[in-house]
PDB file of C-alpha atoms in Angstrom:
ATOM      1  CA  MET Y   1     182.029  60.704  60.062  1.00  0.00           C
ATOM      2  CA  ILE Y   2     179.969  63.026  57.858  1.00  0.00           C
ATOM      3  CA  ARG Y   3     176.597  61.795  59.057  1.00  0.00           C
ATOM      4  CA  PRO Y   4     177.285  62.408  62.772  1.00  0.00           C
ATOM      5  CA  TYR Y   5     178.615  65.887  61.923  1.00  0.00           C
ATOM      6  CA  LYS Y   6     175.461  66.744  60.000  1.00  0.00           C
ATOM      7  CA  ALA Y   7     173.299  65.440  62.848  1.00  0.00           C
ATOM      8  CA  ILE Y   8     175.162  67.613  65.317  1.00  0.00           C
ATOM      9  CA  CYS Y   9     174.753  70.678  63.105  1.00  0.00           C
ATOM     10  CA  LYS Y  10     171.054  70.133  62.675  1.00  0.00           C
ATOM     11  CA  CYS Y  11     170.610  69.697  66.435  1.00  0.00           C
ATOM     12  CA  GLY Y  12     172.506  72.912  67.079  1.00  0.00           C
ATOM     13  CA  GLU Y  13     170.401  74.799  64.596  1.00  0.00           C
ATOM     14  CA  ALA Y  14     167.192  73.602  66.307  1.00  0.00           C
ATOM     15  CA  ILE Y  15     168.472  74.674  69.699  1.00  0.00           C
ATOM     16  CA  GLN Y  16     169.420  78.048  68.289  1.00  0.00           C
ATOM     17  CA  ARG Y  17     165.948  78.558  66.798  1.00  0.00           C
ATOM     18  CA  TRP Y  18     164.244  77.685  70.116  1.00  0.00           C
ATOM     19  CA  PHE Y  19     166.597  80.012  71.955  1.00  0.00           C
ATOM     20  CA  ILE Y  20     165.666  82.909  69.647  1.00  0.00           C
ATOM     21  CA  ILE Y  21     161.967  82.171  70.126  1.00  0.00           C
ATOM     22  CA  LEU Y  22     162.302  82.141  73.917  1.00  0.00           C
ATOM     23  CA  VAL Y  23     164.235  85.418  73.937  1.00  0.00           C
ATOM     24  CA  ALA Y  24     161.627  87.078  71.720  1.00  0.00           C
ATOM     25  CA  ALA Y  25     158.826  85.906  73.965  1.00  0.00           C
ATOM     26  CA  ALA Y  26     160.593  87.238  77.056  1.00  0.00           C
ATOM     27  CA  VAL Y  27     161.098  90.617  75.394  1.00  0.00           C
ATOM     28  CA  MET Y  28     157.398  90.824  74.506  1.00  0.00           C
ATOM     29  CA  LEU Y  29     156.477  90.262  78.130  1.00  0.00           C
ATOM     30  CA  LEU Y  30     158.566  93.194  79.334  1.00  0.00           C
ATOM     31  CA  PRO Y  31     156.514  96.314  80.347  1.00  0.00           C
ATOM     32  CA  GLY Y  32     156.260  98.784  77.502  1.00  0.00           C
ATOM     33  CA  SER Y  33     157.435  96.269  74.939  1.00  0.00           C
ATOM     34  CA  GLY Y  34     154.074  96.065  73.197  1.00  0.00           C
ATOM     35  CA  GLY Y  35     153.433  92.565  74.483  1.00  0.00           C
ATOM     36  CA  CYS Y  36     151.133  91.402  77.297  1.00  0.00           C
ATOM     37  CA  THR Y  37     150.848  93.687  80.309  1.00  0.00           C
ATOM     38  CA  ASP Y  38     149.157  93.287  83.680  1.00  0.00           C
ATOM     39  CA  ALA Y  39     145.697  94.867  83.374  1.00  0.00           C
ATOM     40  CA  GLY Y  40     145.164  94.830  87.150  1.00  0.00           C
ATOM     41  CA  THR Y  41     141.979  93.768  88.976  1.00  0.00           C
ATOM     42  CA  ASP Y  42     138.498  94.519  87.661  1.00  0.00           C
ATOM     43  CA  PRO Y  43     136.871  97.629  89.199  1.00  0.00           C
ATOM     44  CA  PRO Y  44     134.187  96.953  91.832  1.00  0.00           C
ATOM     45  CA  ALA Y  45     130.668  96.548  90.467  1.00  0.00           C
ATOM     46  CA  LEU Y  46     128.439  99.594  90.756  1.00  0.00           C
ATOM     47  CA  PRO Y  47     125.664  99.482  93.358  1.00  0.00           C
ATOM     48  CA  GLU Y  48     122.296  98.762  91.754  1.00  0.00           C
ATOM     49  CA  ILE Y  49     118.784  99.450  93.064  1.00  0.00           C
ATOM     50  CA  THR Y  50     116.095  97.038  91.882  1.00  0.00           C
ATOM     51  CA  ALA Y  51     113.151  98.144  94.052  1.00  0.00           C
ATOM     52  CA  ILE Y  52     112.021 100.562  96.752  1.00  0.00           C
ATOM     53  CA  ILE Y  53     109.364  99.366  99.201  1.00  0.00           C
ATOM     54  CA  PRO Y  54     107.258 101.421  99.557  1.00  0.00           C
ATOM     55  CA  ASP Y  55     108.103 103.926  96.845  1.00  0.00           C
ATOM     56  CA  SER Y  56     105.841 106.508  98.516  1.00  0.00           C
ATOM     57  CA  ALA Y  57     106.351 107.500 102.151  1.00  0.00           C
ATOM     58  CA  ALA Y  58     106.164 110.386 104.593  1.00  0.00           C
ATOM     59  CA  VAL Y  59     108.941 112.020 106.585  1.00  0.00           C
ATOM     60  CA  GLY Y  60     109.971 109.695 109.400  1.00  0.00           C
ATOM     61  CA  ASP Y  61     108.778 106.554 107.626  1.00  0.00           C
ATOM     62  CA  THR Y  62     111.190 103.687 106.904  1.00  0.00           C
ATOM     63  CA  ILE Y  63     111.694 102.482 103.336  1.00  0.00           C
ATOM     64  CA  ARG Y  64     113.443  99.324 102.128  1.00  0.00           C
ATOM     65  CA  ILE Y  65     115.937  99.654  99.263  1.00  0.00           C
ATOM     66  CA  LEU Y  66     116.557  96.336  97.526  1.00  0.00           C
ATOM     67  CA  GLY Y  67     119.370  95.627  95.075  1.00  0.00           C
ATOM     68  CA  SER Y  68     122.987  94.527  94.999  1.00  0.00           C
ATOM     69  CA  ASN Y  69     126.577  95.657  95.628  1.00  0.00           C
ATOM     70  CA  PHE Y  70     125.692  97.909  98.585  1.00  0.00           C
ATOM     71  CA  GLY Y  71     128.440  96.425 100.738  1.00  0.00           C
ATOM     72  CA  ASN Y  72     127.971  94.381 103.886  1.00  0.00           C
ATOM     73  CA  THR Y  73     128.361  97.405 106.147  1.00  0.00           C
ATOM     74  CA  LYS Y  74     127.554 101.071 105.690  1.00  0.00           C
ATOM     75  CA  GLY Y  75     130.992 102.510 106.362  1.00  0.00           C
ATOM     76  CA  THR Y  76     131.243 105.789 104.445  1.00  0.00           C
ATOM     77  CA  SER Y  77     128.433 104.858 102.060  1.00  0.00           C
ATOM     78  CA  SER Y  78     125.202 106.855 101.975  1.00  0.00           C
ATOM     79  CA  VAL Y  79     121.610 106.902 100.777  1.00  0.00           C
ATOM     80  CA  THR Y  80     119.996 109.961  99.243  1.00  0.00           C
ATOM     81  CA  ILE Y  81     116.205 110.153  99.438  1.00  0.00           C
ATOM     82  CA  GLY Y  82     114.432 112.924  97.593  1.00  0.00           C
ATOM     83  CA  GLY Y  83     117.583 114.994  97.302  1.00  0.00           C
ATOM     84  CA  GLN Y  84     118.611 114.664 100.965  1.00  0.00           C
ATOM     85  CA  VAL Y  85     121.030 112.269 102.641  1.00  0.00           C
ATOM     86  CA  ALA Y  86     119.261 109.876 105.003  1.00  0.00           C
ATOM     87  CA  VAL Y  87     120.907 110.416 108.377  1.00  0.00           C
ATOM     88  CA  THR Y  88     119.296 107.352 109.950  1.00  0.00           C
ATOM     89  CA  THR Y  89     119.769 103.883 108.481  1.00  0.00           C
ATOM     90  CA  ILE Y  90     118.259 101.025 110.474  1.00  0.00           C
ATOM     91  CA  PHE Y  91     119.719  98.144 108.467  1.00  0.00           C
ATOM     92  CA  TRP Y  92     122.481  97.768 105.869  1.00  0.00           C
ATOM     93  CA  SER Y  93     123.558  94.692 103.913  1.00  0.00           C
ATOM     94  CA  ASP Y  94     124.883  93.961 100.431  1.00  0.00           C
ATOM     95  CA  THR Y  95     121.351  93.456  99.080  1.00  0.00           C
ATOM     96  CA  GLU Y  96     119.082  95.577 101.306  1.00  0.00           C
ATOM     97  CA  ILE Y  97     119.092  98.930 103.074  1.00  0.00           C
ATOM     98  CA  GLN Y  98     116.439 100.224 105.466  1.00  0.00           C
ATOM     99  CA  ALA Y  99     116.524 104.003 105.795  1.00  0.00           C
ATOM    100  CA  VAL Y 100     114.347 106.665 107.428  1.00  0.00           C
ATOM    101  CA  VAL Y 101     112.990 109.411 105.162  1.00  0.00           C
ATOM    102  CA  PRO Y 102     114.739 112.642 106.284  1.00  0.00           C
ATOM    103  CA  SER Y 103     112.786 115.733 107.303  1.00  0.00           C
ATOM    104  CA  SER Y 104     113.919 117.821 104.341  1.00  0.00           C
ATOM    105  CA  ALA Y 105     113.235 115.177 101.680  1.00  0.00           C
ATOM    106  CA  ALA Y 106     111.042 115.923  98.669  1.00  0.00           C
ATOM    107  CA  THR Y 107     109.545 113.974  95.802  1.00  0.00           C
ATOM    108  CA  GLY Y 108     112.421 112.858  93.592  1.00  0.00           C
ATOM    109  CA  THR Y 109     114.700 109.837  93.470  1.00  0.00           C
ATOM    110  CA  VAL Y 110     116.589 107.417  95.707  1.00  0.00           C
ATOM    111  CA  VAL Y 111     120.306 106.844  95.055  1.00  0.00           C
ATOM    112  CA  VAL Y 112     122.856 104.712  96.904  1.00  0.00           C
ATOM    113  CA  SER Y 113     126.499 105.831  96.959  1.00  0.00           C
ATOM    114  CA  VAL Y 114     129.214 103.289  97.833  1.00  0.00           C
ATOM    115  CA  ASP Y 115     132.835 104.503  98.042  1.00  0.00           C
ATOM    116  CA  GLY Y 116     132.053 107.385  95.711  1.00  0.00           C
ATOM    117  CA  ARG Y 117     130.281 105.179  93.152  1.00  0.00           C
ATOM    118  CA  SER Y 118     126.616 106.010  92.605  1.00  0.00           C
ATOM    119  CA  SER Y 119     123.859 103.564  91.787  1.00  0.00           C
ATOM    120  CA  ASN Y 120     121.036 103.961  89.333  1.00  0.00           C
ATOM    121  CA  SER Y 121     118.132 106.072  90.605  1.00  0.00           C
ATOM    122  CA  LYS Y 122     114.604 104.996  91.467  1.00  0.00           C
ATOM    123  CA  THR Y 123     111.607 107.323  91.664  1.00  0.00           C
ATOM    124  CA  PHE Y 124     110.359 108.238  95.144  1.00  0.00           C
ATOM    125  CA  LYS Y 125     107.233 110.183  96.131  1.00  0.00           C
ATOM    126  CA  LEU Y 126     107.011 112.089  99.394  1.00  0.00           C
ATOM    127  CA  LEU Y 127     103.635 111.761 101.095  1.00  0.00           C
ATOM    128  CA  VAL Y 128     102.484 114.855 102.943  1.00  0.00           C
ATOM    129  CA  ALA Y 129     100.672 114.006 106.140  1.00  0.00           C
ATOM    130  CA  THR Y 130      97.082 115.255 106.232  1.00  0.00           C
ATOM    131  CA  PRO Y 131      96.161 116.897 109.532  1.00  0.00           C
ATOM    132  CA  PRO Y 132      93.224 115.263 111.333  1.00  0.00           C
ATOM    133  CA  THR Y 133      89.800 116.809 110.839  1.00  0.00           C
ATOM    134  CA  THR Y 134      88.436 115.665 114.193  1.00  0.00           C
ATOM    135  CA  SER Y 135      89.421 115.695 117.851  1.00  0.00           C
ATOM    136  CA  PHE Y 136      88.096 113.853 120.862  1.00  0.00           C
ATOM    137  CA  GLN Y 137      87.728 116.910 123.049  1.00  0.00           C
ATOM    138  CA  THR Y 138      85.850 118.993 120.486  1.00  0.00           C
ATOM    139  CA  ASP Y 139      83.885 116.490 118.427  1.00  0.00           C
ATOM    140  CA  ILE Y 140      83.537 113.156 120.233  1.00  0.00           C
ATOM    141  CA  TYR Y 141      83.361 113.785 123.976  1.00  0.00           C
ATOM    142  CA  PRO Y 142      80.268 116.054 123.740  1.00  0.00           C
ATOM    143  CA  LEU Y 143      78.309 113.252 122.016  1.00  0.00           C
ATOM    144  CA  PHE Y 144      78.398 111.073 125.135  1.00  0.00           C
ATOM    145  CA  SER Y 145      76.423 113.586 127.187  1.00  0.00           C
ATOM    146  CA  LEU Y 146      73.627 114.088 124.641  1.00  0.00           C
ATOM    147  CA  SER Y 147      70.307 113.165 126.233  1.00  0.00           C
ATOM    148  CA  GLN Y 148      69.164 111.387 123.075  1.00  0.00           C
ATOM    149  CA  TYR Y 149      71.872 108.763 123.593  1.00  0.00           C
ATOM    150  CA  GLY Y 150      72.295 108.711 127.360  1.00  0.00           C
ATOM    151  CA  CYS Y 151      75.827 107.260 127.327  1.00  0.00           C
ATOM    152  CA  ASN Y 152      76.754 109.133 130.506  1.00  0.00           C
ATOM    153  CA  SER Y 153      73.861 107.609 132.452  1.00  0.00           C
ATOM    154  CA  CYS Y 154      75.223 104.038 132.071  1.00  0.00           C
ATOM    155  CA  HIS Y 155      78.972 104.456 131.747  1.00  0.00           C
ATOM    156  CA  THR Y 156      79.770 106.815 134.626  1.00  0.00           C
ATOM    157  CA  GLY Y 157      81.178 105.815 137.976  1.00  0.00           C
ATOM    158  CA  GLY Y 158      83.975 103.360 137.288  1.00  0.00           C
ATOM    159  CA  GLY Y 159      83.549  99.614 137.246  1.00  0.00           C
ATOM    160  CA  SER Y 160      83.821  97.356 134.216  1.00  0.00           C
ATOM    161  CA  ILE Y 161      81.821  99.675 131.962  1.00  0.00           C
ATOM    162  CA  GLY Y 162      82.421 103.024 133.678  1.00  0.00           C
ATOM    163  CA  TRP Y 163      84.641 104.660 131.105  1.00  0.00           C
ATOM    164  CA  TYR Y 164      82.840 108.047 131.043  1.00  0.00           C
ATOM    165  CA  SER Y 165      84.010 110.859 133.323  1.00  0.00           C
ATOM    166  CA  THR Y 166      81.724 113.858 133.754  1.00  0.00           C
ATOM    167  CA  ASN Y 167      83.368 117.141 132.816  1.00  0.00           C
ATOM    168  CA  ASN Y 168      86.625 115.286 132.253  1.00  0.00           C
ATOM    169  CA  ALA Y 169      87.438 114.746 128.594  1.00  0.00           C
ATOM    170  CA  SER Y 170      91.027 113.668 129.271  1.00  0.00           C
ATOM    171  CA  GLY Y 171      89.897 111.089 131.842  1.00  0.00           C
ATOM    172  CA  THR Y 172      87.303 109.672 129.447  1.00  0.00           C
ATOM    173  CA  TYR Y 173      89.859 109.597 126.662  1.00  0.00           C
ATOM    174  CA  ALA Y 174      92.313 107.700 128.865  1.00  0.00           C
ATOM    175  CA  ASN Y 175      89.614 105.116 129.649  1.00  0.00           C
ATOM    176  CA  LEU Y 176      88.828 104.507 125.988  1.00  0.00           C
ATOM    177  CA  VAL Y 177      91.859 104.763 123.734  1.00  0.00           C
ATOM    178  CA  ASP Y 178      94.088 101.675 123.659  1.00  0.00           C
ATOM    179  CA  VAL Y 179      92.271 100.235 126.688  1.00  0.00           C
ATOM    180  CA  SER Y 180      90.911  96.678 126.440  1.00  0.00           C
ATOM    181  CA  ALA Y 181      87.219  95.990 126.954  1.00  0.00           C
ATOM    182  CA  ASN Y 182      86.677  93.611 129.859  1.00  0.00           C
ATOM    183  CA  THR Y 183      83.075  92.546 129.271  1.00  0.00           C
ATOM    184  CA  GLY Y 184      80.989  91.257 126.392  1.00  0.00           C
ATOM    185  CA  SER Y 185      81.777  89.016 123.449  1.00  0.00           C
ATOM    186  CA  CYS Y 186      84.654  91.264 122.366  1.00  0.00           C
ATOM    187  CA  ALA Y 187      86.395  91.381 125.741  1.00  0.00           C
ATOM    188  CA  GLY Y 188      90.112  91.779 125.204  1.00  0.00           C
ATOM    189  CA  MET Y 189      89.723  93.957 122.131  1.00  0.00           C
ATOM    190  CA  LYS Y 190      90.534  97.642 122.440  1.00  0.00           C
ATOM    191  CA  ARG Y 191      87.649  99.931 123.255  1.00  0.00           C
ATOM    192  CA  VAL Y 192      89.247 102.303 120.771  1.00  0.00           C
ATOM    193  CA  LEU Y 193      92.098 101.040 118.593  1.00  0.00           C
ATOM    194  CA  ALA Y 194      93.632 104.208 117.198  1.00  0.00           C
ATOM    195  CA  GLY Y 195      93.689 104.063 113.419  1.00  0.00           C
ATOM    196  CA  ASN Y 196      91.202 101.191 113.013  1.00  0.00           C
ATOM    197  CA  ALA Y 197      87.499 101.747 113.698  1.00  0.00           C
ATOM    198  CA  ASN Y 198      86.588  98.249 112.519  1.00  0.00           C
ATOM    199  CA  GLN Y 199      88.679  96.777 115.346  1.00  0.00           C
ATOM    200  CA  SER Y 200      87.346  99.175 117.998  1.00  0.00           C
ATOM    201  CA  VAL Y 201      84.626  97.942 120.368  1.00  0.00           C
ATOM    202  CA  LEU Y 202      83.146 101.436 120.749  1.00  0.00           C
ATOM    203  CA  TYR Y 203      82.470 101.776 117.052  1.00  0.00           C
ATOM    204  CA  LEU Y 204      81.303  98.183 116.584  1.00  0.00           C
ATOM    205  CA  ARG Y 205      78.819  98.426 119.449  1.00  0.00           C
ATOM    206  CA  LEU Y 206      77.465 101.762 118.243  1.00  0.00           C
ATOM    207  CA  ALA Y 207      77.154 100.442 114.696  1.00  0.00           C
ATOM    208  CA  GLY Y 208      75.482  97.270 115.954  1.00  0.00           C
ATOM    209  CA  THR Y 209      77.576  95.048 113.670  1.00  0.00           C
ATOM    210  CA  SER Y 210      79.264  92.844 116.299  1.00  0.00           C
ATOM    211  CA  CYS Y 211      80.467  92.591 119.905  1.00  0.00           C
ATOM    212  CA  GLY Y 212      76.954  92.210 121.321  1.00  0.00           C
ATOM    213  CA  ASP Y 213      73.825  94.335 121.343  1.00  0.00           C
ATOM    214  CA  ARG Y 214      73.821  97.674 119.620  1.00  0.00           C
ATOM    215  CA  MET Y 215      74.496 100.647 121.838  1.00  0.00           C
ATOM    216  CA  PRO Y 216      72.997 102.735 123.343  1.00  0.00           C
ATOM    217  CA  GLN Y 217      70.846 100.030 124.883  1.00  0.00           C
ATOM    218  CA  GLY Y 218      67.275 101.196 125.239  1.00  0.00           C
ATOM    219  CA  GLY Y 219      68.083 104.500 123.569  1.00  0.00           C
ATOM    220  CA  ASN Y 220      67.928 105.884 120.081  1.00  0.00           C
ATOM    221  CA  PRO Y 221      70.483 104.485 117.619  1.00  0.00           C
ATOM    222  CA  ILE Y 222      73.310 106.893 117.081  1.00  0.00           C
ATOM    223  CA  SER Y 223      72.734 108.993 113.975  1.00  0.00           C
ATOM    224  CA  SER Y 224      74.617 108.155 110.824  1.00  0.00           C
ATOM    225  CA  VAL Y 225      76.287 111.565 110.984  1.00  0.00           C
ATOM    226  CA  HIS Y 226      77.580 111.012 114.504  1.00  0.00           C
ATOM    227  CA  LEU Y 227      78.569 107.398 113.782  1.00  0.00           C
ATOM    228  CA  SER Y 228      80.547 108.546 110.745  1.00  0.00           C
ATOM    229  CA  LEU Y 229      82.209 111.233 112.894  1.00  0.00           C
ATOM    230  CA  ILE Y 230      83.341 108.623 115.449  1.00  0.00           C
ATOM    231  CA  GLN Y 231      84.562 106.342 112.658  1.00  0.00           C
ATOM    232  CA  THR Y 232      86.574 109.173 111.095  1.00  0.00           C
ATOM    233  CA  TRP Y 233      88.039 110.175 114.461  1.00  0.00           C
ATOM    234  CA  ILE Y 234      89.241 106.636 115.179  1.00  0.00           C
ATOM    235  CA  ASN Y 235      90.635 106.087 111.665  1.00  0.00           C
ATOM    236  CA  GLU Y 236      92.529 109.389 111.862  1.00  0.00           C
ATOM    237  CA  GLY Y 237      94.407 108.008 114.839  1.00  0.00           C
ATOM    238  CA  ALA Y 238      91.994 109.031 117.629  1.00  0.00           C
ATOM    239  CA  PRO Y 239      93.600 112.447 118.322  1.00  0.00           C
ATOM    240  CA  PHE Y 240      92.708 114.081 121.592  1.00  0.00           C
TER     241      PHE Y 240
END
């Protein structure tokens, strides 16, 4: 009878020890007990800018801001460009933002703010637009009536090549700028493609580099000074 009694005692002692261990563990898990506590969820990752394309732009231009953690929609988030909040955003995703440079921006940095959390900053340079140095009415239109070139003698009166209007700079301008040529090997190209002289039939024909015979036909080649003036005018955007 002794052996069963001892076995029962030892079993009871083991149960008692496990019970104490379980109670101690439960106490440690209670808040403020010094044991494990719920640390909550991790805070959202900060927005991060990896690149700005381009990193130099003028007011009104659109720049692309590449990175991560911008959020899938703009919501209350914002972009600061050169110290000013960009009012207009064209596109917003978690990895890319397309924003318009605001009118009061300056050279500085670009920062994205998401729910009050700011990203790292990237350097941005504001480009100041240079006013054109030429105009059609003042510098280009008078060249067409010079007797040494004789442009007005061939290109007046309408028709496929009649783009010149006597005493009418605005009419001549309207017949040249962003109007397709309808004759010659470069038919379909713009007579004047604003911003690109090398894709403008007028310049190419005067320079004699392509699009058929050099102009003026039968007349003196246009001077290098006047050709350079026309090239500059077109490349500056062909302002009237």
